[in-house]
Short mmCIF file of C-alpha atoms and ligand atoms in Angstrom, two decimals:
data_model
loop_
_atom_site.label_atom_id
_atom_site.label_comp_id
_atom_site.label_asym_id
_atom_site.label_seq_id
_atom_site.Cartn_x
_atom_site.Cartn_y
_atom_site.Cartn_z
CA MET A 20 0.00 0.00 0.00
CA SER A 21 2.85 2.32 0.80
CA ASP A 22 4.27 4.27 -2.13
CA THR A 23 7.22 5.49 -0.07
CA PRO A 24 10.56 4.25 -1.42
CA ALA A 25 12.64 2.03 0.85
CA GLN A 26 14.13 4.26 3.55
CA GLY A 27 15.57 3.79 7.00
CA PHE A 28 13.34 2.98 9.97
CA ASP A 29 13.82 6.39 11.63
CA THR A 30 12.70 8.10 8.42
CA LEU A 31 9.75 5.79 7.76
CA GLN A 32 8.35 6.16 11.28
CA ILE A 33 7.92 9.89 10.58
CA HIS A 34 7.13 10.00 6.85
CA ALA A 35 5.59 6.72 5.63
CA GLY A 36 1.93 7.05 4.69
CA ALA A 37 1.92 10.83 5.14
CA HIS A 38 1.79 13.52 2.46
CA PRO A 39 1.06 17.24 2.74
CA ASP A 40 -2.73 17.49 2.68
CA PRO A 41 -3.75 18.10 -0.97
CA ALA A 42 -6.49 20.57 0.02
CA THR A 43 -4.61 22.76 2.51
CA GLY A 44 -0.93 21.79 2.46
CA ALA A 45 -1.18 20.81 6.14
CA ARG A 46 2.11 19.15 7.05
CA GLN A 47 0.74 16.90 9.78
CA VAL A 48 -1.80 14.23 8.83
CA PRO A 49 -5.18 15.93 9.41
CA ILE A 50 -7.81 14.20 11.52
CA TYR A 51 -10.36 13.54 8.80
CA GLN A 52 -13.34 13.57 11.13
CA THR A 53 -15.90 12.49 8.56
CA THR A 54 -18.17 9.50 8.12
CA ALA A 55 -18.70 9.72 4.36
CA TYR A 56 -17.08 11.07 1.18
CA VAL A 57 -18.83 12.76 -1.74
CA PHE A 58 -18.75 10.73 -4.97
CA ARG A 59 -17.72 12.64 -8.12
CA ASP A 60 -20.69 11.08 -9.95
CA SER A 61 -22.60 7.79 -10.13
CA ASP A 62 -19.94 6.09 -12.27
CA HIS A 63 -17.31 6.96 -9.66
CA ALA A 64 -19.51 5.54 -6.91
CA ALA A 65 -20.04 2.32 -8.85
CA ALA A 66 -16.31 1.95 -9.56
CA LEU A 67 -15.51 2.32 -5.85
CA PHE A 68 -18.07 -0.30 -4.85
CA ASN A 69 -16.69 -2.67 -7.53
CA LEU A 70 -13.13 -2.20 -6.21
CA ALA A 71 -12.32 -1.05 -9.76
CA GLU A 72 -11.02 2.20 -8.29
CA VAL A 73 -9.50 2.76 -4.85
CA GLY A 74 -11.03 5.60 -2.88
CA TYR A 75 -13.13 6.51 0.13
CA ILE A 76 -16.74 5.46 0.58
CA TYR A 77 -17.57 5.31 4.28
CA SER A 78 -15.35 5.43 7.38
CA ARG A 79 -16.32 1.97 8.61
CA LEU A 80 -14.24 0.78 5.64
CA THR A 81 -11.52 3.38 5.11
CA ASN A 82 -10.59 6.86 6.32
CA PRO A 83 -7.55 8.93 5.26
CA THR A 84 -6.18 9.39 8.81
CA VAL A 85 -6.59 5.72 9.64
CA GLY A 86 -5.19 4.83 6.21
CA ALA A 87 -2.04 6.90 6.83
CA LEU A 88 -1.45 4.95 10.03
CA ALA A 89 -2.03 1.58 8.32
CA ASP A 90 0.44 2.54 5.57
CA ARG A 91 3.02 3.67 8.12
CA ILE A 92 2.87 0.47 10.18
CA CYS A 93 2.88 -1.54 6.94
CA ALA A 94 6.11 0.18 5.87
CA LEU A 95 7.74 -0.40 9.27
CA GLU A 96 6.86 -4.11 9.15
CA GLY A 97 7.86 -4.52 5.49
CA GLY A 98 4.37 -5.66 4.47
CA ALA A 99 2.32 -5.35 1.27
CA GLY A 100 -0.87 -4.06 2.90
CA ALA A 101 -2.36 -3.36 6.31
CA ILE A 102 -5.62 -2.51 8.01
CA CYS A 103 -6.18 -0.84 11.35
CA CYS A 104 -8.88 -1.85 13.78
CA SER A 105 -10.37 -0.84 17.09
CA SER A 106 -8.08 -2.88 19.39
CA GLY A 107 -5.45 -5.58 19.40
CA HIS A 108 -8.09 -8.19 20.10
CA ALA A 109 -10.11 -6.93 17.13
CA ALA A 110 -6.97 -7.28 14.99
CA GLN A 111 -6.66 -10.93 15.97
CA ILE A 112 -10.24 -11.68 14.92
CA MET A 113 -9.72 -9.67 11.71
CA ALA A 114 -6.58 -11.70 10.92
CA LEU A 115 -8.39 -14.99 11.37
CA PHE A 116 -11.70 -14.01 9.76
CA PRO A 117 -10.82 -14.51 6.05
CA LEU A 118 -9.09 -17.81 6.81
CA MET A 119 -11.53 -19.57 9.09
CA GLY A 120 -14.91 -21.24 8.94
CA PRO A 121 -16.91 -23.50 11.24
CA GLY A 122 -14.85 -26.61 12.08
CA CYS A 123 -11.51 -24.91 11.38
CA ASN A 124 -8.76 -24.60 13.97
CA ILE A 125 -5.58 -22.70 14.68
CA VAL A 126 -2.44 -24.04 16.30
CA ALA A 127 -1.37 -21.52 18.95
CA SER A 128 1.50 -21.12 21.37
CA THR A 129 0.83 -21.70 25.07
CA ARG A 130 2.88 -18.54 25.69
CA LEU A 131 0.45 -15.79 24.74
CA TYR A 132 -1.02 -12.68 26.30
CA GLY A 133 -3.66 -13.87 28.80
CA GLY A 134 -6.52 -12.17 26.98
CA THR A 135 -5.53 -13.96 23.78
CA VAL A 136 -5.55 -17.34 25.51
CA THR A 137 -9.11 -16.63 26.66
CA GLN A 138 -10.18 -15.33 23.23
CA PHE A 139 -8.79 -18.44 21.54
CA SER A 140 -9.71 -21.09 24.10
CA GLN A 141 -13.24 -19.83 24.84
CA THR A 142 -14.75 -17.06 22.74
CA ILE A 143 -13.87 -18.22 19.21
CA LYS A 144 -15.75 -21.46 19.92
CA ARG A 145 -18.94 -19.42 19.39
CA PHE A 146 -17.90 -19.07 15.74
CA GLY A 147 -17.29 -22.82 15.44
CA TRP A 148 -13.51 -22.20 15.47
CA SER A 149 -11.07 -23.79 17.88
CA ALA A 150 -7.44 -23.56 18.98
CA THR A 151 -4.92 -26.25 19.83
CA PHE A 152 -2.29 -24.94 22.26
CA VAL A 153 1.23 -26.35 22.16
CA ASP A 154 4.70 -25.46 23.42
CA PHE A 155 6.33 -23.71 20.46
CA ASP A 156 9.80 -24.74 21.65
CA ASP A 157 8.74 -28.30 20.82
CA LEU A 158 8.82 -28.17 17.01
CA ASP A 159 7.61 -31.77 16.65
CA ALA A 160 4.57 -30.94 18.78
CA VAL A 161 3.77 -27.94 16.56
CA LYS A 162 4.05 -30.14 13.45
CA ALA A 163 1.91 -32.87 15.01
CA ALA A 164 -0.81 -30.40 16.09
CA ILE A 165 -1.44 -29.21 12.51
CA ASP A 166 -4.26 -31.20 10.90
CA ASP A 167 -6.43 -30.96 7.77
CA ASN A 168 -8.67 -28.35 9.43
CA THR A 169 -5.84 -26.08 10.56
CA ARG A 170 -5.96 -22.67 8.89
CA ALA A 171 -3.22 -20.78 10.76
CA VAL A 172 -0.35 -21.06 13.21
CA PHE A 173 -0.29 -18.27 15.82
CA CYS A 174 2.40 -17.06 18.22
CA GLU A 175 4.01 -13.92 19.67
CA SER A 176 7.55 -12.85 18.68
CA ILE A 177 8.48 -11.78 22.23
CA ALA A 178 5.81 -13.39 24.38
CA ASN A 179 3.93 -11.27 26.91
CA PRO A 180 4.83 -11.60 29.78
CA GLY A 181 7.35 -14.42 30.14
CA GLY A 182 10.51 -13.10 28.42
CA TYR A 183 10.15 -15.87 25.87
CA ILE A 184 11.36 -15.51 22.26
CA THR A 185 9.78 -17.64 19.53
CA ASP A 186 12.03 -19.21 16.88
CA LEU A 187 10.02 -17.66 14.03
CA ASP A 188 12.29 -19.12 11.32
CA ALA A 189 11.71 -22.67 12.53
CA ILE A 190 7.96 -22.18 13.05
CA SER A 191 7.43 -20.56 9.64
CA ALA A 192 9.23 -23.48 7.97
CA ILE A 193 6.65 -25.78 9.58
CA SER A 194 3.61 -23.64 8.63
CA ASP A 195 4.94 -23.23 5.06
CA ALA A 196 5.33 -26.98 4.66
CA ALA A 197 1.74 -27.44 5.87
CA GLY A 198 0.42 -24.77 3.44
CA VAL A 199 -0.99 -22.55 6.19
CA PRO A 200 -0.05 -18.98 7.16
CA LEU A 201 1.95 -18.04 10.24
CA ILE A 202 0.39 -15.16 12.20
CA VAL A 203 2.72 -13.36 14.62
CA ASP A 204 1.57 -10.99 17.36
CA ASN A 205 4.46 -8.50 17.37
CA THR A 206 3.05 -6.22 20.09
CA SER A 207 5.72 -6.77 22.75
CA ALA A 208 8.60 -6.35 20.31
CA SER A 209 7.28 -3.54 18.08
CA PRO A 210 8.49 -3.37 14.46
CA TYR A 211 11.65 -1.62 15.66
CA LEU A 212 12.92 -4.71 17.46
CA CYS A 213 11.48 -7.46 15.27
CA ASN A 214 10.10 -7.80 11.74
CA PRO A 215 8.32 -11.18 11.70
CA ILE A 216 7.83 -11.03 7.90
CA LYS A 217 11.63 -11.29 7.50
CA HIS A 218 11.42 -14.52 9.50
CA GLY A 219 8.66 -16.00 7.32
CA ALA A 220 5.44 -14.68 8.90
CA THR A 221 2.45 -14.22 6.57
CA LEU A 222 0.45 -11.90 8.82
CA VAL A 223 1.59 -9.67 11.68
CA VAL A 224 -0.86 -8.37 14.26
CA HIS A 225 -0.36 -5.54 16.72
CA SER A 226 -2.09 -4.07 19.68
CA THR A 227 -1.20 -0.47 18.74
CA THR A 228 -2.44 0.36 22.24
CA LYS A 229 1.04 -0.52 23.52
CA TYR A 230 4.45 0.59 22.17
CA LEU A 231 3.23 1.94 18.82
CA THR A 232 1.13 4.63 20.51
CA GLY A 233 3.51 4.53 23.44
CA ASN A 234 1.78 6.75 25.95
CA GLY A 235 -1.31 4.91 27.10
CA THR A 236 -3.87 7.14 25.37
CA VAL A 237 -5.89 4.99 22.93
CA THR A 238 -6.66 1.38 22.10
CA GLY A 239 -6.08 0.15 18.58
CA GLY A 240 -4.92 -2.75 16.47
CA CYS A 241 -3.38 -3.49 13.11
CA VAL A 242 -3.06 -6.47 10.77
CA ILE A 243 -0.18 -6.40 8.27
CA ASP A 244 -0.05 -8.84 5.35
CA SER A 245 3.28 -9.86 3.82
CA GLY A 246 1.49 -10.26 0.46
CA LYS A 247 3.61 -13.37 -0.14
CA PHE A 248 1.28 -16.20 0.81
CA ASP A 249 -0.22 -18.20 -2.06
CA TRP A 250 -3.87 -18.46 -1.00
CA SER A 251 -4.61 -20.62 -4.07
CA GLN A 252 -1.99 -23.34 -3.35
CA ASN A 253 -4.70 -25.53 -1.75
CA ASP A 254 -8.45 -25.41 -1.19
CA LYS A 255 -8.18 -24.24 2.42
CA PHE A 256 -8.92 -20.54 1.92
CA PRO A 257 -12.05 -20.29 -0.24
CA SER A 258 -12.89 -16.74 0.90
CA LEU A 259 -9.67 -15.58 -0.78
CA SER A 260 -9.10 -18.11 -3.57
CA GLN A 261 -12.65 -18.82 -4.77
CA PRO A 262 -15.63 -16.60 -5.65
CA GLU A 263 -16.57 -14.84 -2.38
CA PRO A 264 -20.37 -14.84 -2.01
CA ALA A 265 -20.09 -12.00 0.54
CA TYR A 266 -18.65 -9.73 -2.20
CA HIS A 267 -20.71 -10.51 -5.32
CA GLY A 268 -18.61 -13.53 -6.25
CA LEU A 269 -15.26 -11.72 -6.51
CA ASN A 270 -12.21 -14.01 -6.47
CA PHE A 271 -9.95 -11.83 -4.33
CA HIS A 272 -6.69 -13.69 -4.93
CA GLU A 273 -7.18 -13.87 -8.70
CA ALA A 274 -8.21 -10.21 -8.94
CA LEU A 275 -5.86 -8.62 -6.40
CA GLY A 276 -2.85 -10.97 -5.99
CA GLY A 277 -0.69 -9.93 -3.03
CA MET A 278 -3.34 -7.43 -1.88
CA ALA A 279 -6.09 -10.08 -1.66
CA PHE A 280 -6.03 -10.36 2.14
CA THR A 281 -5.98 -6.58 2.68
CA PHE A 282 -8.83 -5.86 0.28
CA HIS A 283 -10.91 -8.74 1.67
CA SER A 284 -10.33 -7.37 5.18
CA ILE A 285 -11.66 -3.97 4.13
CA ALA A 286 -14.42 -4.97 1.72
CA VAL A 287 -15.81 -7.85 3.79
CA GLY A 288 -14.14 -7.85 7.23
CA LEU A 289 -14.41 -4.19 8.24
CA ARG A 290 -17.64 -3.80 6.27
CA ASP A 291 -19.43 -6.62 8.10
CA LEU A 292 -17.64 -6.92 11.46
CA GLY A 293 -17.21 -3.16 11.89
CA MET A 294 -14.15 -3.33 14.19
CA THR A 295 -12.95 -0.02 12.77
CA MET A 296 -10.36 2.34 14.22
CA ASN A 297 -11.57 5.93 14.53
CA PRO A 298 -9.57 8.87 13.08
CA GLN A 299 -8.93 10.47 16.52
CA GLY A 300 -7.42 7.22 17.72
CA ALA A 301 -5.29 6.93 14.58
CA HIS A 302 -4.03 10.50 15.16
CA TYR A 303 -2.72 9.69 18.64
CA THR A 304 -0.97 6.59 17.35
CA LEU A 305 0.55 8.49 14.40
CA MET A 306 1.98 10.97 16.94
CA GLY A 307 3.40 8.16 19.03
CA ILE A 308 5.00 6.24 16.17
CA GLU A 309 7.14 9.24 15.18
CA THR A 310 9.40 8.50 18.19
CA LEU A 311 9.11 4.70 18.24
CA SER A 312 12.80 3.90 17.64
CA LEU A 313 13.99 6.41 20.24
CA ARG A 314 11.58 5.07 22.84
CA MET A 315 12.38 1.43 22.12
CA GLN A 316 16.13 2.05 22.48
CA LYS A 317 15.50 3.61 25.89
CA HIS A 318 12.99 0.92 26.93
CA VAL A 319 15.61 -1.72 26.07
CA SER A 320 18.55 -0.03 27.82
CA ASN A 321 16.44 0.69 30.92
CA ALA A 322 15.02 -2.86 30.97
CA LYS A 323 18.52 -4.35 30.75
CA GLU A 324 19.77 -2.22 33.61
CA VAL A 325 16.75 -2.81 35.84
CA ALA A 326 16.57 -6.56 35.09
CA GLY A 327 20.29 -6.93 35.81
CA TRP A 328 19.90 -5.11 39.11
CA LEU A 329 16.85 -7.17 40.12
CA GLU A 330 18.58 -10.44 39.25
CA ASN A 331 21.13 -9.75 41.99
CA HIS A 332 18.62 -8.62 44.62
CA PRO A 333 18.34 -11.05 47.58
CA ALA A 334 14.50 -11.00 47.55
CA VAL A 335 14.36 -12.06 43.91
CA GLU A 336 14.18 -15.68 42.86
CA LYS A 337 14.24 -15.20 39.12
CA VAL A 338 14.05 -12.56 36.37
CA THR A 339 12.83 -13.70 32.96
CA TYR A 340 14.27 -11.17 30.54
CA ALA A 341 15.69 -12.46 27.27
CA GLY A 342 18.08 -9.48 27.25
CA LEU A 343 20.00 -10.94 30.22
CA PRO A 344 22.95 -13.24 29.46
CA SER A 345 21.45 -15.72 31.97
CA SER A 346 18.26 -16.14 29.89
CA PRO A 347 17.82 -19.44 28.01
CA TYR A 348 16.58 -17.25 25.12
CA ALA A 349 19.58 -14.88 25.06
CA GLU A 350 21.09 -16.47 21.96
CA ARG A 351 17.76 -16.70 20.11
CA ALA A 352 17.07 -13.04 20.92
CA THR A 353 20.20 -11.99 19.00
CA ARG A 354 18.71 -13.59 15.85
CA ILE A 355 14.99 -12.71 16.22
CA CYS A 356 15.29 -9.27 17.85
CA PRO A 357 18.95 -8.20 17.50
CA LYS A 358 18.32 -4.61 18.67
CA GLY A 359 17.03 -5.78 22.03
CA ALA A 360 14.57 -8.03 23.83
CA GLY A 361 12.02 -5.31 24.64
CA GLY A 362 11.01 -3.62 27.86
CA LEU A 363 8.86 -6.29 29.42
CA PHE A 364 9.74 -9.05 31.85
CA THR A 365 8.59 -10.91 34.92
CA VAL A 366 10.16 -11.13 38.34
CA ALA A 367 9.58 -14.05 40.70
CA LEU A 368 9.91 -13.23 44.40
CA LYS A 369 11.23 -15.74 46.95
CA ASP A 370 8.43 -14.83 49.38
CA GLY A 371 5.74 -15.63 46.81
CA TYR A 372 2.26 -14.20 46.39
CA ASP A 373 2.14 -12.02 49.54
CA ALA A 374 5.44 -10.33 48.71
CA CYS A 375 4.22 -9.66 45.14
CA VAL A 376 1.10 -7.94 46.43
CA LYS A 377 3.12 -5.85 48.92
CA LEU A 378 5.62 -4.90 46.22
CA VAL A 379 2.86 -3.73 43.88
CA ASP A 380 1.19 -1.72 46.65
CA SER A 381 4.47 -0.14 47.86
CA LEU A 382 5.75 1.22 44.53
CA GLU A 383 5.38 4.95 43.98
CA LEU A 384 6.85 5.75 40.57
CA PHE A 385 5.47 2.58 38.98
CA SER A 386 1.74 2.56 38.19
CA HIS A 387 -0.34 -0.52 38.95
CA VAL A 388 -2.26 -0.89 35.67
CA ALA A 389 -3.37 -3.49 33.12
CA ASN A 390 -1.32 -2.04 30.29
CA LEU A 391 2.20 -2.19 28.90
CA GLY A 392 4.41 -0.31 26.49
CA ASP A 393 3.81 3.10 28.08
CA THR A 394 6.51 5.75 28.57
CA ARG A 395 5.75 5.23 32.29
CA SER A 396 6.97 2.22 34.23
CA LEU A 397 4.09 -0.13 34.95
CA ILE A 398 3.60 -3.19 37.11
CA ILE A 399 0.91 -5.81 37.44
CA HIS A 400 0.40 -9.09 39.22
CA SER A 401 -0.63 -11.11 36.15
CA ALA A 402 -2.01 -14.16 37.96
CA SER A 403 -4.71 -12.13 39.71
CA THR A 404 -5.48 -9.80 36.77
CA THR A 405 -4.57 -10.22 33.07
CA HIS A 406 -4.09 -13.98 33.43
CA ARG A 407 -6.85 -14.49 36.02
CA GLN A 408 -9.20 -16.40 33.67
CA LEU A 409 -6.48 -18.99 33.00
CA SER A 410 -6.12 -22.36 34.72
CA PRO A 411 -3.02 -22.89 36.92
CA GLU A 412 -1.49 -24.96 34.08
CA GLN A 413 -2.16 -22.19 31.55
CA GLN A 414 -0.66 -19.62 33.96
CA GLU A 415 2.43 -21.77 34.40
CA ALA A 416 2.84 -22.15 30.62
CA ALA A 417 2.41 -18.41 30.10
CA GLY A 418 4.95 -17.56 32.82
CA ALA A 419 2.29 -15.90 34.99
CA THR A 420 2.31 -17.95 38.19
CA PRO A 421 1.13 -16.37 41.50
CA ASN A 422 4.70 -15.62 42.68
CA VAL A 423 5.58 -13.36 39.73
CA VAL A 424 4.89 -9.76 38.83
CA ARG A 425 5.13 -8.31 35.32
CA LEU A 426 7.11 -5.13 34.80
CA SER A 427 6.83 -2.87 31.78
CA ILE A 428 9.89 -0.68 32.08
CA GLY A 429 9.31 2.93 31.02
CA ILE A 430 11.70 5.52 29.69
CA GLU A 431 12.23 7.43 32.95
CA ASP A 432 15.68 7.83 34.48
CA PRO A 433 16.82 4.28 35.34
CA VAL A 434 18.24 5.46 38.67
CA ASP A 435 14.74 6.51 39.74
CA ILE A 436 13.16 3.26 38.52
CA ILE A 437 15.68 1.23 40.55
CA ALA A 438 15.29 3.45 43.62
CA ASP A 439 11.53 2.90 43.57
CA LEU A 440 11.95 -0.88 43.27
CA GLU A 441 14.54 -0.84 46.06
CA GLN A 442 12.29 0.91 48.59
CA ALA A 443 9.26 -1.23 47.64
CA LEU A 444 11.20 -4.52 47.79
CA ALA A 445 12.43 -3.54 51.26
CA LYS A 446 8.80 -3.12 52.39
CA ALA A 447 7.67 -6.29 50.58
CA THR A 448 10.24 -8.45 52.36
CA ALA A 449 10.22 -6.72 55.76
C1 LIG B 529 -2.59 -5.90 24.88
C2 LIG B 529 -2.25 -7.03 24.02
C3 LIG B 529 -3.21 -7.58 23.15
C4 LIG B 529 -4.63 -7.07 23.08
O1 LIG B 529 -4.66 -5.77 22.61
P1 LIG B 529 -5.82 -4.71 23.00
O2 LIG B 529 -5.43 -3.48 22.26
O3 LIG B 529 -5.78 -4.56 24.48
O4 LIG B 529 -7.09 -5.33 22.53
C5 LIG B 529 -2.82 -8.62 22.34
N1 LIG B 529 -1.57 -9.12 22.39
C6 LIG B 529 -0.63 -8.63 23.21
C7 LIG B 529 0.73 -9.20 23.20
C8 LIG B 529 -0.94 -7.56 24.05
O5 LIG B 529 0.00 -7.07 24.87
#
């Protein structure tokens, strides 16, 4: 979708998808606060509805502000096309929607954001879809879990919250061989630290709520398509490779090639599911993305310093941060996310649940919130909040047992972050 020539990340995060406004010359992307767009004439309207011409019809489908954001994230991820939606969870449904039907399943990692585990293990059953959860470090188990009804393989690049890095190259080799797409949730890494498409992913999903916006102001999501998957290689994806009854019999793959998924997601997905991002929300995220690389560098350097300090604290049993040399994923991190392992990790305390609760309640600089990827340092006790709906086994697999807290390290002065943890740990273990 992006017509910006290949440029460096720091340039793309500011310029991709944006042009001076043709009507006014406005340098920043205007907030196009409009529901509908005037057609030039009836032929123009018909061409738009036939997808014969690309343009704006109605903001449930497309909007120039939202489109600028989709194009920018698409450029940062190295995709062919992208759509934005109302939240990260909406993006996950939007990614699966063109691929799935009743009786179809996905093979998903046990190490996922808690809300995603619930969405996949419970809610998607209402659509007649299901998920098989396996340990993605066990490549044979991933292979064995894929059956004739599997339509996608789903994992996170850096898994929230356990400090786990997925071997995307190995997993995409398995999904490729099975003729199904790999979908990677790249929220915890951000496109600055990891580009899943380079490691073989077909689709990338984001909760733009987190690092992409970066300041905890709006919820949003994005689905980026690599444009490289051959939807016609088998008969598994009829919505894309055969006449789509929901869009007057259009064969999206035949007509649109590498843009089939993106156009289907707009013309059918956003049209009928309506999980649309609004232009105000897109504006906040466009503002945030301009400084993504700078923030991620600081998140990473702060996280390394704080995790290293915590690892040596007598009250701490374990720190799971893939950016520490002691992590079992340290080597894999240098291949999957060479610029750093993110700003998110968990800390297990020797004194267990009670000490975790006291730590959370004693911190002053840290905020106790169900969010991550903010400029502010955040903490949460996952087992009693974000991962509360999970069984003890699911919590264990996700790295969210009752004796751990999740930290999202902000971009404040690291000395202040450590001082706050020091005083709160003293109270928690008193
Ligand atoms: C927050 C989050 C989501 C869900 O995104 P929302 O914007 O809250 O709907 C999905 N995956 C990961 C890794 C997340 O951190």
